[in-house]
């Protein structure tokens, strides 16, 4: 039989007019039903009206294209013929479901009507075929309720308002003195149908039509209407789904899993969506409808005996009890189980991905109602990708594309125990992942004191500054009320691999009272909170966490990524410990070692402060002489940990005032320690004050003003490399100048560094290799990159500053207004989290092009926080960078994103060739 109408696609009963690839036209659900029918699987027959009709409907004042009415009538007749039932027949009625289906799943956003075709006449027929009057009347009452809610729009707009039909049911149960819907008898249900219809008549001035065809057309219209309901519109906005995609409507014959004990309904996955383990996994309920499984009122039973035994073990139920009370599908419906297993294998092979299937058993007959690619945890995603590639179901490139790079971070950090309850009291930015709990403390010193007593702490601050480093180091996690994705707290926490939730604007912190409050919850110093840095959640109390692990399949997966990626991946690391972690995660060097972080060590800070307080170069030199050996040790440690891999060490960057204590009593202690007066120190502090420190006396400007500082740091680096050479350890230091915007800055500073290096070589009687390069983080540096490229040996884009200066948005103050920009759609993304390809990306492109024009060998990387963000890594690939550098815990993410970028680029090229 040929096609009935160009926009209607029939499926089932040996026919399949659609295909899986037609999801844009048929919606995900409709396309896969057609595909299952094509595979001759048992699918209840039906038809899908395409998304083109949805668009036509909206473009033509809610009218349908020519011939659709007849087409639907003929399609219904075809279903009737296939089943030997008739729409509106009092003896053997056909019932259908009417469902929405967009090309991507929009869970719960749009509407569905079940049991359509029931009328005062046909309900009698249903009583007869089912032999179960209660079932028939319960179906009719459900239909009236859904039709009223969805088609006649009686469902309250506000989710918290009661559903009028539910109110009637509650009233009925109360007058009958029963608790559950299932306690209502046939008479009650018949009365309910009458009361529902009376309500509908009084509210909308009409009854539910008694002609199934009229019911059908009203339901089809309602489903198309639901594409533009508020929920769906909001969902599309959040998920970037264009409004002109439209929804398809699938009309499918009903099958019943609740006709008796020879019926059931369930969901099954082809592999465990939690662990990725191969084998059928899921739940079913005997004598039930789909919504009963989802509602979770009855305990779902396992599909396979193996899973059933594991389930019982976890639940503390012994085998005899399990077998008697919770038999598996394998035990209760052995033939259907075998068939389901075959179908499951077949579907997985066919779609080459884990399937999530819905099925119903009606009188021992299996029907497949849906199949789609199954959602899965990060662990399962990687394991399934690796297993499927090993099983030759997919190739390795496909495996690599199947996992979201972000998901890999979950292998490296503890997670919230998924079986535990949580009460989220506030949300902020997911600044650094991992789930942790601990006692609330409000200062770094308090954090150290409590941690020393052996207890876990969460450091809570309005925002953090370098002075808090010692507290951050001992804390499990960090929570701040202010600050964005590149705030101090966020950057330092990521580097340390600690959990951090930043910019929680609902958070009120009272340091004096020692309390934090948010949305009505008050938590005192010493009480427990839990942070989920991956979700940006602040949770009351102590939620248990699960430790991370890096299984063999994870390593294998990443080795595949390494084989295809073109970008190098380095780490931002400031200490030998971080460097070791970075290597374990696969770093191929260090792209940024921020030397200032070493200065905050309690043992060093007073020497650093002495250097800052110095009134002349001589005094400064004396203080630097104390710092130098400590810095040399740091560099020996880091260079050694990296075993000859390149290590980019950035000379001092932040403005000096950051190292000066804010509190007068601390200043007094310092005065006593370094033999000066409080007054003098106050004067120094005042002289260092800057209105706009981010654009002030920082970066290479410090090196120009105080050459001794950079000279001392350069000496420490070169001496460290010489020391290692003496020990026979390979070292490759790359000295990096921050905030260069003018070639002459570079010339002067590089000359000084070379002079120091030559002096050290002479003193030690040996030479070591080193290079000198620059951060590119001032917009001007991108524009004059040809000039800087003539003298620099490498560029590293500091995209935190470059974003800040390109947008003219202070990194530290953005938290006040950036959320409004995202909320109102002025910006699609936080530019400090994901590189702006249009503005900042264009400056980078200019910088790369001009830099390479004057220096073909110029090595170019990125070390801003974007270096660990998948979309930004992909942009870096397209821009032709040599490497990205990110915090150690983002390295696996960057490795995978770089691999995906390479695959996407090669596939795009291949597609061009095909054209
Ligand atoms: C940058 O600006 O991107 C950078 C890496 O430097 P910092 O964040 O230390 O300013
Ligand atoms: Mg910078």
PDB file of N, CA, C and O in Angstrom, residues 787-844:
ATOM      1  N   UNK A 787      55.730  42.702  16.278  1.00  0.00           N
ATOM      2  CA  UNK A 787      56.933  43.296  16.888  1.00  0.00           C
ATOM      3  C   UNK A 787      57.424  42.441  18.061  1.00  0.00           C
ATOM      4  O   UNK A 787      58.612  42.150  18.181  1.00  0.00           O
ATOM      5  N   UNK A 788      56.496  42.025  18.900  1.00  0.00           N
ATOM      6  CA  UNK A 788      56.898  41.226  20.068  1.00  0.00           C
ATOM      7  C   UNK A 788      57.426  39.862  19.611  1.00  0.00           C
ATOM      8  O   UNK A 788      58.378  39.320  20.166  1.00  0.00           O
ATOM      9  N   UNK A 789      56.800  39.338  18.566  1.00  0.00           N
ATOM     10  CA  UNK A 789      57.214  38.037  18.040  1.00  0.00           C
ATOM     11  C   UNK A 789      58.656  38.015  17.533  1.00  0.00           C
ATOM     12  O   UNK A 789      59.292  36.955  17.482  1.00  0.00           O
ATOM     13  N   UNK A 790      59.154  39.169  17.153  1.00  0.00           N
ATOM     14  CA  UNK A 790      60.550  39.209  16.682  1.00  0.00           C
ATOM     15  C   UNK A 790      61.524  38.861  17.800  1.00  0.00           C
ATOM     16  O   UNK A 790      62.634  38.393  17.552  1.00  0.00           O
ATOM     17  N   UNK A 791      61.108  39.140  19.048  1.00  0.00           N
ATOM     18  CA  UNK A 791      62.053  38.937  20.153  1.00  0.00           C
ATOM     19  C   UNK A 791      61.649  37.820  21.119  1.00  0.00           C
ATOM     20  O   UNK A 791      62.505  37.226  21.779  1.00  0.00           O
ATOM     21  N   UNK A 792      60.351  37.536  21.205  1.00  0.00           N
ATOM     22  CA  UNK A 792      59.909  36.507  22.164  1.00  0.00           C
ATOM     23  C   UNK A 792      60.066  35.121  21.555  1.00  0.00           C
ATOM     24  O   UNK A 792      59.898  34.947  20.347  1.00  0.00           O
ATOM     25  N   UNK A 793      60.392  34.129  22.391  1.00  0.00           N
ATOM     26  CA  UNK A 793      60.505  32.759  21.883  1.00  0.00           C
ATOM     27  C   UNK A 793      59.184  31.995  22.008  1.00  0.00           C
ATOM     28  O   UNK A 793      58.998  30.963  21.389  1.00  0.00           O
ATOM     29  N   UNK A 794      58.315  32.482  22.867  1.00  0.00           N
ATOM     30  CA  UNK A 794      56.975  31.875  22.935  1.00  0.00           C
ATOM     31  C   UNK A 794      55.965  32.909  23.395  1.00  0.00           C
ATOM     32  O   UNK A 794      56.326  33.910  24.017  1.00  0.00           O
ATOM     33  N   UNK A 795      54.704  32.635  23.036  1.00  0.00           N
ATOM     34  CA  UNK A 795      53.548  33.428  23.502  1.00  0.00           C
ATOM     35  C   UNK A 795      52.668  32.504  24.340  1.00  0.00           C
ATOM     36  O   UNK A 795      52.493  31.339  23.982  1.00  0.00           O
ATOM     37  N   UNK A 796      52.105  33.058  25.403  1.00  0.00           N
ATOM     38  CA  UNK A 796      51.067  32.303  26.094  1.00  0.00           C
ATOM     39  C   UNK A 796      49.914  33.260  26.355  1.00  0.00           C
ATOM     40  O   UNK A 796      50.082  34.268  27.042  1.00  0.00           O
ATOM     41  N   UNK A 797      48.764  32.945  25.755  1.00  0.00           N
ATOM     42  CA  UNK A 797      47.632  33.852  25.908  1.00  0.00           C
ATOM     43  C   UNK A 797      47.085  33.785  27.333  1.00  0.00           C
ATOM     44  O   UNK A 797      46.679  32.711  27.798  1.00  0.00           O
ATOM     45  N   UNK A 798      47.124  34.940  27.996  1.00  0.00           N
ATOM     46  CA  UNK A 798      46.515  35.050  29.325  1.00  0.00           C
ATOM     47  C   UNK A 798      45.100  35.531  29.112  1.00  0.00           C
ATOM     48  O   UNK A 798      44.806  36.724  29.154  1.00  0.00           O
ATOM     49  N   UNK A 799      44.220  34.590  28.860  1.00  0.00           N
ATOM     50  CA  UNK A 799      42.874  35.000  28.427  1.00  0.00           C
ATOM     51  C   UNK A 799      42.005  35.507  29.566  1.00  0.00           C
ATOM     52  O   UNK A 799      40.940  36.053  29.316  1.00  0.00           O
ATOM     53  N   UNK A 800      42.454  35.321  30.815  1.00  0.00           N
ATOM     54  CA  UNK A 800      41.688  35.941  31.912  1.00  0.00           C
ATOM     55  C   UNK A 800      41.804  37.450  31.788  1.00  0.00           C
ATOM     56  O   UNK A 800      40.813  38.179  31.778  1.00  0.00           O
ATOM     57  N   UNK A 801      43.043  37.924  31.697  1.00  0.00           N
ATOM     58  CA  UNK A 801      43.242  39.359  31.549  1.00  0.00           C
ATOM     59  C   UNK A 801      42.789  39.838  30.183  1.00  0.00           C
ATOM     60  O   UNK A 801      42.212  40.912  30.062  1.00  0.00           O
ATOM     61  N   UNK A 802      43.045  39.030  29.160  1.00  0.00           N
ATOM     62  CA  UNK A 802      42.670  39.477  27.812  1.00  0.00           C
ATOM     63  C   UNK A 802      41.148  39.663  27.717  1.00  0.00           C
ATOM     64  O   UNK A 802      40.665  40.607  27.100  1.00  0.00           O
ATOM     65  N   UNK A 803      40.406  38.768  28.360  1.00  0.00           N
ATOM     66  CA  UNK A 803      38.943  38.905  28.367  1.00  0.00           C
ATOM     67  C   UNK A 803      38.555  40.149  29.171  1.00  0.00           C
ATOM     68  O   UNK A 803      37.728  40.955  28.740  1.00  0.00           O
ATOM     69  N   UNK A 804      39.165  40.273  30.333  1.00  0.00           N
ATOM     70  CA  UNK A 804      38.878  41.419  31.200  1.00  0.00           C
ATOM     71  C   UNK A 804      39.092  42.740  30.454  1.00  0.00           C
ATOM     72  O   UNK A 804      38.269  43.644  30.492  1.00  0.00           O
ATOM     73  N   UNK A 805      40.215  42.810  29.730  1.00  0.00           N
ATOM     74  CA  UNK A 805      40.552  44.089  29.106  1.00  0.00           C
ATOM     75  C   UNK A 805      39.828  44.280  27.779  1.00  0.00           C
ATOM     76  O   UNK A 805      39.566  45.399  27.373  1.00  0.00           O
ATOM     77  N   UNK A 806      39.507  43.193  27.111  1.00  0.00           N
ATOM     78  CA  UNK A 806      38.778  43.325  25.840  1.00  0.00           C
ATOM     79  C   UNK A 806      37.342  43.776  26.094  1.00  0.00           C
ATOM     80  O   UNK A 806      36.820  44.638  25.407  1.00  0.00           O
ATOM     81  N   UNK A 807      36.734  43.173  27.108  1.00  0.00           N
ATOM     82  CA  UNK A 807      35.363  43.549  27.434  1.00  0.00           C
ATOM     83  C   UNK A 807      35.310  44.816  28.293  1.00  0.00           C
ATOM     84  O   UNK A 807      34.255  45.428  28.424  1.00  0.00           O
ATOM     85  N   UNK A 808      36.450  45.132  28.948  1.00  0.00           N
ATOM     86  CA  UNK A 808      36.409  46.227  29.916  1.00  0.00           C
ATOM     87  C   UNK A 808      35.593  45.848  31.136  1.00  0.00           C
ATOM     88  O   UNK A 808      34.888  46.656  31.720  1.00  0.00           O
ATOM     89  N   UNK A 809      35.679  44.540  31.506  1.00  0.00           N
ATOM     90  CA  UNK A 809      34.949  44.056  32.687  1.00  0.00           C
ATOM     91  C   UNK A 809      35.954  43.577  33.717  1.00  0.00           C
ATOM     92  O   UNK A 809      36.752  42.680  33.439  1.00  0.00           O
ATOM     93  N   UNK A 810      35.890  44.160  34.902  1.00  0.00           N
ATOM     94  CA  UNK A 810      36.786  43.729  35.961  1.00  0.00           C
ATOM     95  C   UNK A 810      36.466  42.299  36.366  1.00  0.00           C
ATOM     96  O   UNK A 810      35.315  41.965  36.656  1.00  0.00           O
ATOM     97  N   UNK A 811      37.488  41.447  36.375  1.00  0.00           N
ATOM     98  CA  UNK A 811      37.293  40.043  36.781  1.00  0.00           C
ATOM     99  C   UNK A 811      36.719  39.948  38.170  1.00  0.00           C
ATOM    100  O   UNK A 811      35.947  39.058  38.489  1.00  0.00           O
ATOM    101  N   UNK A 812      37.155  40.857  39.035  1.00  0.00           N
ATOM    102  CA  UNK A 812      36.767  40.739  40.444  1.00  0.00           C
ATOM    103  C   UNK A 812      35.392  41.322  40.734  1.00  0.00           C
ATOM    104  O   UNK A 812      34.803  41.029  41.753  1.00  0.00           O
ATOM    105  N   UNK A 813      34.911  42.176  39.853  1.00  0.00           N
ATOM    106  CA  UNK A 813      33.632  42.826  40.128  1.00  0.00           C
ATOM    107  C   UNK A 813      32.503  42.308  39.245  1.00  0.00           C
ATOM    108  O   UNK A 813      31.366  42.736  39.366  1.00  0.00           O
ATOM    109  N   UNK A 814      32.838  41.392  38.338  1.00  0.00           N
ATOM    110  CA  UNK A 814      31.846  40.970  37.348  1.00  0.00           C
ATOM    111  C   UNK A 814      30.639  40.282  37.978  1.00  0.00           C
ATOM    112  O   UNK A 814      29.546  40.311  37.425  1.00  0.00           O
ATOM    113  N   UNK A 815      30.856  39.684  39.175  1.00  0.00           N
ATOM    114  CA  UNK A 815      29.772  38.943  39.826  1.00  0.00           C
ATOM    115  C   UNK A 815      28.547  39.806  40.072  1.00  0.00           C
ATOM    116  O   UNK A 815      27.434  39.302  40.190  1.00  0.00           O
ATOM    117  N   UNK A 816      28.752  41.126  40.131  1.00  0.00           N
ATOM    118  CA  UNK A 816      27.627  42.013  40.437  1.00  0.00           C
ATOM    119  C   UNK A 816      26.650  42.128  39.274  1.00  0.00           C
ATOM    120  O   UNK A 816      25.479  42.386  39.474  1.00  0.00           O
ATOM    121  N   UNK A 817      27.143  42.016  38.047  1.00  0.00           N
ATOM    122  CA  UNK A 817      26.225  42.268  36.933  1.00  0.00           C
ATOM    123  C   UNK A 817      26.227  41.185  35.863  1.00  0.00           C
ATOM    124  O   UNK A 817      25.292  41.059  35.090  1.00  0.00           O
ATOM    125  N   UNK A 818      27.280  40.359  35.845  1.00  0.00           N
ATOM    126  CA  UNK A 818      27.336  39.329  34.808  1.00  0.00           C
ATOM    127  C   UNK A 818      26.114  38.397  34.850  1.00  0.00           C
ATOM    128  O   UNK A 818      25.557  38.056  33.801  1.00  0.00           O
ATOM    129  N   UNK A 819      25.667  37.984  36.055  1.00  0.00           N
ATOM    130  CA  UNK A 819      24.472  37.134  36.081  1.00  0.00           C
ATOM    131  C   UNK A 819      23.270  37.788  35.385  1.00  0.00           C
ATOM    132  O   UNK A 819      22.495  37.116  34.715  1.00  0.00           O
ATOM    133  N   UNK A 820      23.137  39.121  35.506  1.00  0.00           N
ATOM    134  CA  UNK A 820      22.027  39.806  34.828  1.00  0.00           C
ATOM    135  C   UNK A 820      22.205  39.736  33.316  1.00  0.00           C
ATOM    136  O   UNK A 820      21.236  39.581  32.569  1.00  0.00           O
ATOM    137  N   UNK A 821      23.466  39.845  32.889  1.00  0.00           N
ATOM    138  CA  UNK A 821      23.742  39.788  31.456  1.00  0.00           C
ATOM    139  C   UNK A 821      23.406  38.417  30.881  1.00  0.00           C
ATOM    140  O   UNK A 821      22.935  38.296  29.763  1.00  0.00           O
ATOM    141  N   UNK A 822      23.685  37.389  31.676  1.00  0.00           N
ATOM    142  CA  UNK A 822      23.396  36.029  31.193  1.00  0.00           C
ATOM    143  C   UNK A 822      21.880  35.808  31.222  1.00  0.00           C
ATOM    144  O   UNK A 822      21.295  35.291  30.279  1.00  0.00           O
ATOM    145  N   UNK A 823      21.278  36.223  32.331  1.00  0.00           N
ATOM    146  CA  UNK A 823      19.836  35.999  32.500  1.00  0.00           C
ATOM    147  C   UNK A 823      19.035  36.691  31.399  1.00  0.00           C
ATOM    148  O   UNK A 823      18.090  36.142  30.854  1.00  0.00           O
ATOM    149  N   UNK A 824      19.436  37.919  31.068  1.00  0.00           N
ATOM    150  CA  UNK A 824      18.661  38.654  30.073  1.00  0.00           C
ATOM    151  C   UNK A 824      19.113  38.349  28.657  1.00  0.00           C
ATOM    152  O   UNK A 824      18.582  38.901  27.700  1.00  0.00           O
ATOM    153  N   UNK A 825      20.120  37.483  28.545  1.00  0.00           N
ATOM    154  CA  UNK A 825      20.534  37.049  27.208  1.00  0.00           C
ATOM    155  C   UNK A 825      21.441  38.042  26.487  1.00  0.00           C
ATOM    156  O   UNK A 825      21.685  37.899  25.289  1.00  0.00           O
ATOM    157  N   UNK A 826      21.922  39.080  27.180  1.00  0.00           N
ATOM    158  CA  UNK A 826      22.868  40.004  26.535  1.00  0.00           C
ATOM    159  C   UNK A 826      24.111  39.203  26.149  1.00  0.00           C
ATOM    160  O   UNK A 826      24.629  39.303  25.040  1.00  0.00           O
ATOM    161  N   UNK A 827      24.580  38.383  27.086  1.00  0.00           N
ATOM    162  CA  UNK A 827      25.650  37.428  26.778  1.00  0.00           C
ATOM    163  C   UNK A 827      25.047  36.031  26.855  1.00  0.00           C
ATOM    164  O   UNK A 827      24.254  35.743  27.749  1.00  0.00           O
ATOM    165  N   UNK A 828      25.472  35.180  25.921  1.00  0.00           N
ATOM    166  CA  UNK A 828      25.007  33.789  25.968  1.00  0.00           C
ATOM    167  C   UNK A 828      25.746  33.028  27.055  1.00  0.00           C
ATOM    168  O   UNK A 828      25.202  32.150  27.703  1.00  0.00           O
ATOM    169  N   UNK A 829      27.036  33.350  27.209  1.00  0.00           N
ATOM    170  CA  UNK A 829      27.894  32.580  28.119  1.00  0.00           C
ATOM    171  C   UNK A 829      28.718  33.545  28.963  1.00  0.00           C
ATOM    172  O   UNK A 829      28.953  34.678  28.551  1.00  0.00           O
ATOM    173  N   UNK A 830      29.200  33.075  30.078  1.00  0.00           N
ATOM    174  CA  UNK A 830      30.128  33.862  30.883  1.00  0.00           C
ATOM    175  C   UNK A 830      31.471  33.891  30.130  1.00  0.00           C
ATOM    176  O   UNK A 830      32.115  32.850  29.970  1.00  0.00           O
ATOM    177  N   UNK A 831      31.907  35.072  29.671  1.00  0.00           N
ATOM    178  CA  UNK A 831      33.128  35.100  28.849  1.00  0.00           C
ATOM    179  C   UNK A 831      34.390  34.730  29.634  1.00  0.00           C
ATOM    180  O   UNK A 831      35.423  34.449  29.030  1.00  0.00           O
ATOM    181  N   UNK A 832      34.293  34.720  30.963  1.00  0.00           N
ATOM    182  CA  UNK A 832      35.452  34.295  31.748  1.00  0.00           C
ATOM    183  C   UNK A 832      35.505  32.764  31.863  1.00  0.00           C
ATOM    184  O   UNK A 832      36.510  32.206  32.269  1.00  0.00           O
ATOM    185  N   UNK A 833      34.402  32.106  31.551  1.00  0.00           N
ATOM    186  CA  UNK A 833      34.384  30.645  31.606  1.00  0.00           C
ATOM    187  C   UNK A 833      34.605  30.054  30.214  1.00  0.00           C
ATOM    188  O   UNK A 833      35.327  29.079  30.052  1.00  0.00           O
ATOM    189  N   UNK A 834      33.963  30.644  29.200  1.00  0.00           N
ATOM    190  CA  UNK A 834      34.101  30.130  27.826  1.00  0.00           C
ATOM    191  C   UNK A 834      34.604  31.261  26.948  1.00  0.00           C
ATOM    192  O   UNK A 834      34.000  32.336  26.908  1.00  0.00           O
ATOM    193  N   UNK A 835      35.709  31.017  26.255  1.00  0.00           N
ATOM    194  CA  UNK A 835      36.325  32.052  25.420  1.00  0.00           C
ATOM    195  C   UNK A 835      35.326  32.634  24.436  1.00  0.00           C
ATOM    196  O   UNK A 835      34.614  31.891  23.758  1.00  0.00           O
ATOM    197  N   UNK A 836      35.303  33.931  24.363  1.00  0.00           N
ATOM    198  CA  UNK A 836      34.454  34.609  23.397  1.00  0.00           C
ATOM    199  C   UNK A 836      35.116  34.480  22.020  1.00  0.00           C
ATOM    200  O   UNK A 836      36.160  35.076  21.776  1.00  0.00           O
ATOM    201  N   UNK A 837      34.522  33.681  21.124  1.00  0.00           N
ATOM    202  CA  UNK A 837      35.201  33.431  19.846  1.00  0.00           C
ATOM    203  C   UNK A 837      35.224  34.674  18.950  1.00  0.00           C
ATOM    204  O   UNK A 837      36.102  34.810  18.110  1.00  0.00           O
ATOM    205  N   UNK A 838      34.268  35.558  19.148  1.00  0.00           N
ATOM    206  CA  UNK A 838      34.103  36.672  18.213  1.00  0.00           C
ATOM    207  C   UNK A 838      35.066  37.816  18.525  1.00  0.00           C
ATOM    208  O   UNK A 838      35.785  38.289  17.651  1.00  0.00           O
ATOM    209  N   UNK A 839      35.108  38.240  19.779  1.00  0.00           N
ATOM    210  CA  UNK A 839      35.946  39.383  20.130  1.00  0.00           C
ATOM    211  C   UNK A 839      37.338  38.960  20.576  1.00  0.00           C
ATOM    212  O   UNK A 839      38.338  39.208  19.901  1.00  0.00           O
ATOM    213  N   UNK A 840      37.380  38.259  21.711  1.00  0.00           N
ATOM    214  CA  UNK A 840      38.677  37.841  22.252  1.00  0.00           C
ATOM    215  C   UNK A 840      39.352  36.874  21.268  1.00  0.00           C
ATOM    216  O   UNK A 840      40.554  36.971  21.002  1.00  0.00           O
ATOM    217  N   UNK A 841      38.554  35.970  20.694  1.00  0.00           N
ATOM    218  CA  UNK A 841      39.090  34.998  19.736  1.00  0.00           C
ATOM    219  C   UNK A 841      39.711  35.696  18.529  1.00  0.00           C
ATOM    220  O   UNK A 841      40.739  35.278  18.006  1.00  0.00           O
ATOM    221  N   UNK A 842      39.080  36.771  18.083  1.00  0.00           N
ATOM    222  CA  UNK A 842      39.599  37.503  16.921  1.00  0.00           C
ATOM    223  C   UNK A 842      40.929  38.177  17.274  1.00  0.00           C
ATOM    224  O   UNK A 842      41.869  38.173  16.476  1.00  0.00           O
ATOM    225  N   UNK A 843      41.008  38.717  18.484  1.00  0.00           N
ATOM    226  CA  UNK A 843      42.281  39.309  18.912  1.00  0.00           C
ATOM    227  C   UNK A 843      43.374  38.233  18.954  1.00  0.00           C
ATOM    228  O   UNK A 843      44.519  38.469  18.576  1.00  0.00           O
ATOM    229  N   UNK A 844      42.999  37.050  19.425  1.00  0.00           N
ATOM    230  CA  UNK A 844      43.979  35.954  19.465  1.00  0.00           C
ATOM    231  C   UNK A 844      44.430  35.606  18.044  1.00  0.00           C
ATOM    232  O   UNK A 844      45.613  35.383  17.791  1.00  0.00           O
TER     233      UNK A 844
END
